[in-house]
C-alpha cells in the first residue's frame, strides 16, 4: 500500500516544547518505523511498500516522571505487535504488559545517566519513579491492503483510555472509534493483564483509497468529534495549518484555545491519506535494500517552538 502520513503536534498551553509528553510511532508490518521527535516538530512520511501501515499513539501523563519515555515504550510495543493482538482485549493487554517489563531497565539506565552527569536523582523524583509512569491513553491502528481487491483495505485498532480513530469518506465522518470517552491509564508498574483486558476496546473495519483516517489524542479528538457533531468539517479546518507548517499550526491552535473550543493540553493528530493497490513506483524502489518508509523532517522556522507538517491536507 502507499500512504502519506502527517503528524501535527504541539505542546500544551503555557508549557515548554520539551514538556510535550505524547509519543507517536509510524512504521510497517516488519516493525520498521520511526518515533516523532520529543519536542514539537514537523514530520511527514510516505509509505511506498506493499503490506501493512502501523500507527501507534500514547498520551503520557504529565504528572509522571519519564512520562515521555514510557509513552515511547508503549508505542514501540504496539507498532511491533502482531495485528491479531489488536483484535481482542487480552492480546492488547499482553502487549502493554510486555512494555511494562522493560520499565525497570529503563529506570536503572536513567539513574546511572543522572549520576554520570553529576545530577543525582532527588528524593521527590525517586518517589515518582517508584510510583511508576502513566499514560492516559494508548491507541494502535494497523492498516493493510485487501488481499485481492484494488483500492480497498482493512484496519484493526485497539485503545485503552481516551484516544480516537476517525474515518472520513468523501465529505462526511464515516466512522468513529471508540464511540464514547473513557478515562483510564496504562501504568508501567505492571497492572493485572486480566483487569486491563476488560477495559480495552477493539474494532475492525474496511477502508478505501478515497478515505482519510485520523488518530488523535484526547485534546485533538474531543475537538474533532465535537466539531463534526455540530455539523462542521474538522478535516477541512485542518487543511490550512497542515499545508502551512508550524507557525500556522501554532496560530490555528491559539485561536481555538482562546475561543474555548480546544483544550489546553498537548495536541497530537496523525493523518493517513492512503492509496491502496499496486505501488506505482520504479522497480528499483521495491528492493529489499530500500527503507520501509521515507520520512522527512521539516525544520521549524528560526525561533519557532511549534510543530506541524508542510504536507497538504485535503
mmCIF file of C-alpha atoms in Angstrom:
data_model
loop_
_atom_site.group_PDB
_atom_site.id
_atom_site.type_symbol
_atom_site.label_atom_id
_atom_site.label_comp_id
_atom_site.label_asym_id
_atom_site.label_seq_id
_atom_site.Cartn_x
_atom_site.Cartn_y
_atom_site.Cartn_z
ATOM 1 C CA UNK A 1 0.000 0.000 0.000
ATOM 2 C CA UNK A 2 1.007 3.619 -0.400
ATOM 3 C CA UNK A 3 0.116 6.326 2.063
ATOM 4 C CA UNK A 4 1.101 9.825 3.065
ATOM 5 C CA UNK A 5 1.236 10.195 6.828
ATOM 6 C CA UNK A 6 1.260 13.597 8.507
ATOM 7 C CA UNK A 7 1.797 14.284 12.218
ATOM 8 C CA UNK A 8 0.573 17.506 13.843
ATOM 9 C CA UNK A 9 1.931 18.010 17.349
ATOM 10 C CA UNK A 10 2.030 20.943 19.745
ATOM 11 C CA UNK A 11 2.832 21.223 23.436
ATOM 12 C CA UNK A 12 0.221 22.294 25.950
ATOM 13 C CA UNK A 13 -0.686 25.933 26.529
ATOM 14 C CA UNK A 14 1.929 27.802 28.591
ATOM 15 C CA UNK A 15 4.144 24.709 28.566
ATOM 16 C CA UNK A 16 7.644 24.314 27.184
ATOM 17 C CA UNK A 17 8.236 22.476 23.893
ATOM 18 C CA UNK A 18 10.233 19.679 25.516
ATOM 19 C CA UNK A 19 7.433 19.150 28.048
ATOM 20 C CA UNK A 20 5.396 17.584 25.259
ATOM 21 C CA UNK A 21 4.657 14.122 26.715
ATOM 22 C CA UNK A 22 2.922 12.253 23.873
ATOM 23 C CA UNK A 23 4.614 9.748 21.569
ATOM 24 C CA UNK A 24 3.768 8.630 18.036
ATOM 25 C CA UNK A 25 5.270 5.682 16.168
ATOM 26 C CA UNK A 26 4.742 5.115 12.442
ATOM 27 C CA UNK A 27 6.019 2.054 10.634
ATOM 28 C CA UNK A 28 5.346 -1.056 8.591
ATOM 29 C CA UNK A 29 4.385 -4.658 9.215
ATOM 30 C CA UNK A 30 8.016 -5.680 9.719
ATOM 31 C CA UNK A 31 8.395 -3.404 12.735
ATOM 32 C CA UNK A 32 10.489 -0.805 10.881
ATOM 33 C CA UNK A 33 9.477 2.752 11.587
ATOM 34 C CA UNK A 34 10.251 5.928 13.483
ATOM 35 C CA UNK A 35 9.266 7.897 16.547
ATOM 36 C CA UNK A 36 8.405 11.540 16.125
ATOM 37 C CA UNK A 37 10.879 13.799 17.973
ATOM 38 C CA UNK A 38 10.422 14.539 21.662
ATOM 39 C CA UNK A 39 9.780 18.221 21.101
ATOM 40 C CA UNK A 40 7.243 19.754 18.706
ATOM 41 C CA UNK A 41 8.344 19.006 15.160
ATOM 42 C CA UNK A 42 7.083 18.786 11.633
ATOM 43 C CA UNK A 43 7.090 15.234 10.443
ATOM 44 C CA UNK A 44 5.673 13.504 7.433
ATOM 45 C CA UNK A 45 6.281 10.120 5.867
ATOM 46 C CA UNK A 46 5.372 8.417 2.654
ATOM 47 C CA UNK A 47 4.913 4.667 2.792
ATOM 48 C CA UNK A 48 5.767 3.086 -0.545
ATOM 49 C CA UNK A 49 5.812 -0.617 0.223
ATOM 50 C CA UNK A 50 3.199 -3.323 -0.097
ATOM 51 C CA UNK A 51 1.908 -4.542 3.257
ATOM 52 C CA UNK A 52 0.724 -3.002 6.468
ATOM 53 C CA UNK A 53 0.963 0.508 7.839
ATOM 54 C CA UNK A 54 1.015 0.870 11.605
ATOM 55 C CA UNK A 55 0.321 3.938 13.708
ATOM 56 C CA UNK A 56 0.542 3.997 17.494
ATOM 57 C CA UNK A 57 -0.132 6.925 19.831
ATOM 58 C CA UNK A 58 0.371 7.178 23.595
ATOM 59 C CA UNK A 59 -0.640 10.143 25.735
ATOM 60 C CA UNK A 60 1.876 10.436 28.555
ATOM 61 C CA UNK A 61 0.572 11.686 31.896
ATOM 62 C CA UNK A 62 2.381 14.941 32.677
ATOM 63 C CA UNK A 63 2.460 14.311 36.437
ATOM 64 C CA UNK A 64 4.630 11.204 35.935
ATOM 65 C CA UNK A 65 8.415 11.260 35.823
ATOM 66 C CA UNK A 66 9.710 9.973 32.457
ATOM 67 C CA UNK A 67 6.195 10.073 31.020
ATOM 68 C CA UNK A 68 7.504 10.658 27.509
ATOM 69 C CA UNK A 69 9.866 7.667 27.719
ATOM 70 C CA UNK A 70 7.034 5.457 28.956
ATOM 71 C CA UNK A 71 4.868 6.644 26.078
ATOM 72 C CA UNK A 72 7.701 5.754 23.684
ATOM 73 C CA UNK A 73 7.949 2.243 25.132
ATOM 74 C CA UNK A 74 4.223 1.793 24.641
ATOM 75 C CA UNK A 75 4.080 2.929 21.014
ATOM 76 C CA UNK A 76 7.120 0.851 20.034
ATOM 77 C CA UNK A 77 5.486 -2.225 21.554
ATOM 78 C CA UNK A 78 2.166 -1.538 19.840
ATOM 79 C CA UNK A 79 3.817 -0.918 16.496
ATOM 80 C CA UNK A 80 5.754 -4.176 16.586
ATOM 81 C CA UNK A 81 2.873 -6.324 17.858
ATOM 82 C CA UNK A 82 1.188 -8.826 15.515
ATOM 83 C CA UNK A 83 -2.083 -7.402 14.219
ATOM 84 C CA UNK A 84 -4.275 -10.220 15.693
ATOM 85 C CA UNK A 85 -3.345 -8.937 19.157
ATOM 86 C CA UNK A 86 -5.321 -5.774 18.374
ATOM 87 C CA UNK A 87 -8.480 -7.805 17.858
ATOM 88 C CA UNK A 88 -9.004 -8.776 21.481
ATOM 89 C CA UNK A 89 -8.557 -7.177 24.885
ATOM 90 C CA UNK A 90 -6.355 -9.975 26.213
ATOM 91 C CA UNK A 91 -3.861 -9.691 23.371
ATOM 92 C CA UNK A 92 -3.566 -5.923 23.641
ATOM 93 C CA UNK A 93 -3.209 -6.147 27.425
ATOM 94 C CA UNK A 94 -0.311 -8.573 26.896
ATOM 95 C CA UNK A 95 1.361 -6.046 24.566
ATOM 96 C CA UNK A 96 1.142 -3.353 27.269
ATOM 97 C CA UNK A 97 2.424 -5.807 29.885
ATOM 98 C CA UNK A 98 5.496 -6.559 27.764
ATOM 99 C CA UNK A 99 6.205 -2.833 27.573
ATOM 100 C CA UNK A 100 5.956 -2.629 31.379
ATOM 101 C CA UNK A 101 8.505 -5.449 31.654
ATOM 102 C CA UNK A 102 11.079 -3.109 30.100
ATOM 103 C CA UNK A 103 10.390 -0.258 32.523
ATOM 104 C CA UNK A 104 12.780 -1.359 35.345
ATOM 105 C CA UNK A 105 15.713 -1.460 32.937
ATOM 106 C CA UNK A 106 14.831 1.978 31.593
ATOM 107 C CA UNK A 107 14.706 3.491 35.084
ATOM 108 C CA UNK A 108 18.034 1.889 36.039
ATOM 109 C CA UNK A 109 19.696 3.414 32.976
ATOM 110 C CA UNK A 110 18.131 6.776 33.831
ATOM 111 C CA UNK A 111 19.561 6.685 37.361
ATOM 112 C CA UNK A 112 23.012 5.802 36.036
ATOM 113 C CA UNK A 113 22.854 8.630 33.498
ATOM 114 C CA UNK A 114 21.840 11.161 36.144
ATOM 115 C CA UNK A 115 24.760 10.085 38.350
ATOM 116 C CA UNK A 116 27.169 10.255 35.412
ATOM 117 C CA UNK A 117 26.104 13.849 34.723
ATOM 118 C CA UNK A 118 26.610 14.807 38.363
ATOM 119 C CA UNK A 119 22.862 15.338 38.852
ATOM 120 C CA UNK A 120 21.752 12.513 41.149
ATOM 121 C CA UNK A 121 18.037 11.892 41.457
ATOM 122 C CA UNK A 122 16.427 13.801 44.314
ATOM 123 C CA UNK A 123 14.200 12.083 46.903
ATOM 124 C CA UNK A 124 10.991 13.513 45.448
ATOM 125 C CA UNK A 125 11.987 12.266 41.997
ATOM 126 C CA UNK A 126 12.768 8.824 43.371
ATOM 127 C CA UNK A 127 9.303 8.675 44.902
ATOM 128 C CA UNK A 128 7.828 9.453 41.489
ATOM 129 C CA UNK A 129 9.923 6.748 39.867
ATOM 130 C CA UNK A 130 8.749 4.269 42.475
ATOM 131 C CA UNK A 131 5.124 5.093 41.665
ATOM 132 C CA UNK A 132 5.859 4.420 38.013
ATOM 133 C CA UNK A 133 4.879 6.258 34.855
ATOM 134 C CA UNK A 134 1.413 6.505 33.396
ATOM 135 C CA UNK A 135 -0.247 7.169 30.059
ATOM 136 C CA UNK A 136 -3.838 8.363 29.906
ATOM 137 C CA UNK A 137 -4.356 6.660 26.545
ATOM 138 C CA UNK A 138 -2.770 4.155 24.183
ATOM 139 C CA UNK A 139 -4.176 3.577 20.704
ATOM 140 C CA UNK A 140 -2.751 1.345 17.991
ATOM 141 C CA UNK A 141 -4.100 1.080 14.436
ATOM 142 C CA UNK A 142 -2.833 -1.372 11.829
ATOM 143 C CA UNK A 143 -3.900 -0.860 8.226
ATOM 144 C CA UNK A 144 -3.389 -3.213 5.285
ATOM 145 C CA UNK A 145 -4.498 -3.522 1.653
ATOM 146 C CA UNK A 146 -7.145 -6.075 0.747
ATOM 147 C CA UNK A 147 -5.549 -9.328 -0.479
ATOM 148 C CA UNK A 148 -7.076 -9.053 -3.960
ATOM 149 C CA UNK A 149 -9.411 -6.037 -4.264
ATOM 150 C CA UNK A 150 -7.601 -2.970 -5.551
ATOM 151 C CA UNK A 151 -8.347 0.320 -3.804
ATOM 152 C CA UNK A 152 -9.678 -1.335 -0.654
ATOM 153 C CA UNK A 153 -8.193 -2.290 2.666
ATOM 154 C CA UNK A 154 -8.811 -3.368 6.218
ATOM 155 C CA UNK A 155 -7.902 -1.870 9.558
ATOM 156 C CA UNK A 156 -7.777 -3.092 13.136
ATOM 157 C CA UNK A 157 -7.463 -0.896 16.198
ATOM 158 C CA UNK A 158 -7.331 -1.191 19.969
ATOM 159 C CA UNK A 159 -7.430 1.509 22.613
ATOM 160 C CA UNK A 160 -7.041 1.859 26.348
ATOM 161 C CA UNK A 161 -8.153 5.223 27.662
ATOM 162 C CA UNK A 162 -9.162 8.408 25.871
ATOM 163 C CA UNK A 163 -7.946 8.486 22.249
ATOM 164 C CA UNK A 164 -9.701 8.248 18.889
ATOM 165 C CA UNK A 165 -9.635 6.929 15.355
ATOM 166 C CA UNK A 166 -11.744 8.873 12.826
ATOM 167 C CA UNK A 167 -12.523 7.675 9.305
ATOM 168 C CA UNK A 168 -13.585 10.330 6.804
ATOM 169 C CA UNK A 169 -15.129 9.277 3.493
ATOM 170 C CA UNK A 170 -15.909 11.919 0.932
ATOM 171 C CA UNK A 171 -17.363 14.852 2.832
ATOM 172 C CA UNK A 172 -18.666 13.033 5.890
ATOM 173 C CA UNK A 173 -17.403 11.475 9.073
ATOM 174 C CA UNK A 174 -17.865 7.797 8.275
ATOM 175 C CA UNK A 175 -16.779 6.096 11.486
ATOM 176 C CA UNK A 176 -15.605 6.956 14.986
ATOM 177 C CA UNK A 177 -13.736 4.580 17.272
ATOM 178 C CA UNK A 178 -14.308 4.361 20.154
ATOM 179 C CA UNK A 179 -17.834 5.728 20.363
ATOM 180 C CA UNK A 180 -17.516 7.037 23.923
ATOM 181 C CA UNK A 181 -14.836 8.588 26.105
ATOM 182 C CA UNK A 182 -13.335 6.533 28.899
ATOM 183 C CA UNK A 183 -10.814 7.754 31.454
ATOM 184 C CA UNK A 184 -8.128 5.145 32.086
ATOM 185 C CA UNK A 185 -4.367 4.746 32.476
ATOM 186 C CA UNK A 186 -1.661 2.422 31.222
ATOM 187 C CA UNK A 187 0.808 2.093 34.064
ATOM 188 C CA UNK A 188 4.434 0.982 33.994
ATOM 189 C CA UNK A 189 4.053 -0.803 37.326
ATOM 190 C CA UNK A 190 2.560 -3.894 35.756
ATOM 191 C CA UNK A 191 -1.209 -3.820 36.213
ATOM 192 C CA UNK A 192 -3.062 -7.133 36.153
ATOM 193 C CA UNK A 193 -3.391 -8.023 32.438
ATOM 194 C CA UNK A 194 -6.806 -9.588 33.005
ATOM 195 C CA UNK A 195 -8.108 -6.356 34.552
ATOM 196 C CA UNK A 196 -6.573 -4.294 31.733
ATOM 197 C CA UNK A 197 -8.090 -6.608 29.119
ATOM 198 C CA UNK A 198 -11.594 -5.892 30.400
ATOM 199 C CA UNK A 199 -11.053 -2.171 29.801
ATOM 200 C CA UNK A 200 -9.555 -2.423 26.301
ATOM 201 C CA UNK A 201 -11.817 -1.636 23.354
ATOM 202 C CA UNK A 202 -11.174 -3.150 19.929
ATOM 203 C CA UNK A 203 -12.588 -2.579 16.465
ATOM 204 C CA UNK A 204 -12.086 -3.668 12.873
ATOM 205 C CA UNK A 205 -13.176 -2.021 9.660
ATOM 206 C CA UNK A 206 -12.586 -1.553 5.960
ATOM 207 C CA UNK A 207 -11.369 1.470 4.066
ATOM 208 C CA UNK A 208 -10.955 2.653 0.521
ATOM 209 C CA UNK A 209 -8.428 4.837 -1.232
ATOM 210 C CA UNK A 210 -10.935 7.697 -1.012
ATOM 211 C CA UNK A 211 -10.756 7.728 2.786
ATOM 212 C CA UNK A 212 -8.779 9.774 5.273
ATOM 213 C CA UNK A 213 -8.016 8.349 8.698
ATOM 214 C CA UNK A 214 -7.068 10.347 11.757
ATOM 215 C CA UNK A 215 -5.605 9.084 15.026
ATOM 216 C CA UNK A 216 -5.944 11.665 17.788
ATOM 217 C CA UNK A 217 -5.215 12.151 21.457
ATOM 218 C CA UNK A 218 -7.920 13.414 23.826
ATOM 219 C CA UNK A 219 -7.339 17.109 23.124
ATOM 220 C CA UNK A 220 -7.461 16.819 19.333
ATOM 221 C CA UNK A 221 -10.089 14.072 19.355
ATOM 222 C CA UNK A 222 -12.567 15.929 21.541
ATOM 223 C CA UNK A 223 -12.362 18.990 19.264
ATOM 224 C CA UNK A 224 -12.633 16.905 16.093
ATOM 225 C CA UNK A 225 -15.697 14.986 17.288
ATOM 226 C CA UNK A 226 -17.471 17.987 18.780
ATOM 227 C CA UNK A 227 -16.974 19.979 15.586
ATOM 228 C CA UNK A 228 -18.268 17.136 13.412
ATOM 229 C CA UNK A 229 -21.328 16.531 15.596
ATOM 230 C CA UNK A 230 -22.164 20.235 15.358
ATOM 231 C CA UNK A 231 -22.281 19.955 11.575
ATOM 232 C CA UNK A 232 -18.753 21.163 10.898
ATOM 233 C CA UNK A 233 -15.990 19.569 8.867
ATOM 234 C CA UNK A 234 -12.921 19.455 11.087
ATOM 235 C CA UNK A 235 -10.901 17.774 8.318
ATOM 236 C CA UNK A 236 -11.460 20.880 6.209
ATOM 237 C CA UNK A 237 -10.469 23.176 9.075
ATOM 238 C CA UNK A 238 -7.181 21.293 9.346
ATOM 239 C CA UNK A 239 -6.275 21.971 5.712
ATOM 240 C CA UNK A 240 -4.686 25.383 6.242
ATOM 241 C CA UNK A 241 -2.456 24.630 9.263
ATOM 242 C CA UNK A 242 -1.385 21.301 7.768
ATOM 243 C CA UNK A 243 -0.388 22.933 4.485
ATOM 244 C CA UNK A 244 1.313 25.970 6.013
ATOM 245 C CA UNK A 245 3.651 24.464 8.573
ATOM 246 C CA UNK A 246 4.458 25.005 12.248
ATOM 247 C CA UNK A 247 3.838 28.729 12.604
ATOM 248 C CA UNK A 248 0.374 28.475 11.099
ATOM 249 C CA UNK A 249 -0.422 25.477 13.279
ATOM 250 C CA UNK A 250 0.520 27.487 16.367
ATOM 251 C CA UNK A 251 -1.747 30.369 15.327
ATOM 252 C CA UNK A 252 -4.545 27.959 14.448
ATOM 253 C CA UNK A 253 -4.340 26.242 17.839
ATOM 254 C CA UNK A 254 -4.012 29.523 19.763
ATOM 255 C CA UNK A 255 -7.151 30.957 18.140
ATOM 256 C CA UNK A 256 -9.219 27.919 19.096
ATOM 257 C CA UNK A 257 -7.836 27.832 22.600
ATOM 258 C CA UNK A 258 -8.819 31.493 23.060
ATOM 259 C CA UNK A 259 -12.292 30.691 21.727
ATOM 260 C CA UNK A 260 -12.623 27.872 24.252
ATOM 261 C CA UNK A 261 -13.244 25.147 21.663
ATOM 262 C CA UNK A 262 -9.881 23.442 22.085
ATOM 263 C CA UNK A 263 -8.444 22.310 25.412
ATOM 264 C CA UNK A 264 -5.023 23.453 26.635
ATOM 265 C CA UNK A 265 -3.300 20.061 26.769
ATOM 266 C CA UNK A 266 -0.758 18.568 24.389
ATOM 267 C CA UNK A 267 -2.239 18.206 20.921
ATOM 268 C CA UNK A 268 -1.404 15.206 18.741
ATOM 269 C CA UNK A 269 -3.097 14.285 15.475
ATOM 270 C CA UNK A 270 -1.934 11.777 12.862
ATOM 271 C CA UNK A 271 -3.464 11.944 9.382
ATOM 272 C CA UNK A 272 -3.275 8.987 6.974
ATOM 273 C CA UNK A 273 -4.055 9.611 3.329
ATOM 274 C CA UNK A 274 -3.990 6.250 1.613
ATOM 275 C CA UNK A 275 -3.764 4.932 -1.876
ATOM 276 C CA UNK A 276 -4.223 1.184 -1.679
ATOM 277 C CA UNK A 277 -3.209 -1.099 -4.508
ATOM 278 C CA UNK A 278 -0.130 -1.967 -6.546
ATOM 279 C CA UNK A 279 2.555 0.658 -5.839
ATOM 280 C CA UNK A 280 3.126 2.978 -8.779
ATOM 281 C CA UNK A 281 6.885 3.188 -8.309
ATOM 282 C CA UNK A 282 10.044 2.436 -10.279
ATOM 283 C CA UNK A 283 11.112 -1.175 -9.974
ATOM 284 C CA UNK A 284 14.299 -0.224 -8.143
ATOM 285 C CA UNK A 285 12.336 1.308 -5.266
ATOM 286 C CA UNK A 286 10.811 -2.025 -4.283
ATOM 287 C CA UNK A 287 14.205 -3.561 -3.486
ATOM 288 C CA UNK A 288 14.599 -5.075 -0.034
ATOM 289 C CA UNK A 289 17.517 -2.703 0.425
ATOM 290 C CA UNK A 290 15.180 0.290 0.346
ATOM 291 C CA UNK A 291 13.801 1.673 3.619
ATOM 292 C CA UNK A 292 10.303 0.656 4.607
ATOM 293 C CA UNK A 293 9.190 4.244 4.503
ATOM 294 C CA UNK A 294 10.726 7.514 3.513
ATOM 295 C CA UNK A 295 10.465 10.128 6.234
ATOM 296 C CA UNK A 296 11.186 13.811 6.002
ATOM 297 C CA UNK A 297 11.763 16.160 8.915
ATOM 298 C CA UNK A 298 10.649 19.684 8.157
ATOM 299 C CA UNK A 299 12.568 22.149 10.322
ATOM 300 C CA UNK A 300 10.663 24.842 12.133
ATOM 301 C CA UNK A 301 11.404 28.475 11.309
ATOM 302 C CA UNK A 302 14.138 30.140 13.436
ATOM 303 C CA UNK A 303 12.808 30.850 16.900
ATOM 304 C CA UNK A 304 9.717 28.717 16.417
ATOM 305 C CA UNK A 305 8.639 26.378 19.222
ATOM 306 C CA UNK A 306 5.693 24.895 17.436
ATOM 307 C CA UNK A 307 5.093 21.944 15.182
ATOM 308 C CA UNK A 308 3.095 20.890 12.180
ATOM 309 C CA UNK A 309 3.502 19.391 8.729
ATOM 310 C CA UNK A 310 4.085 21.025 5.396
ATOM 311 C CA UNK A 311 2.219 18.240 3.676
ATOM 312 C CA UNK A 312 -1.026 19.287 2.041
ATOM 313 C CA UNK A 313 -4.369 18.285 3.517
ATOM 314 C CA UNK A 314 -7.485 17.805 1.592
#
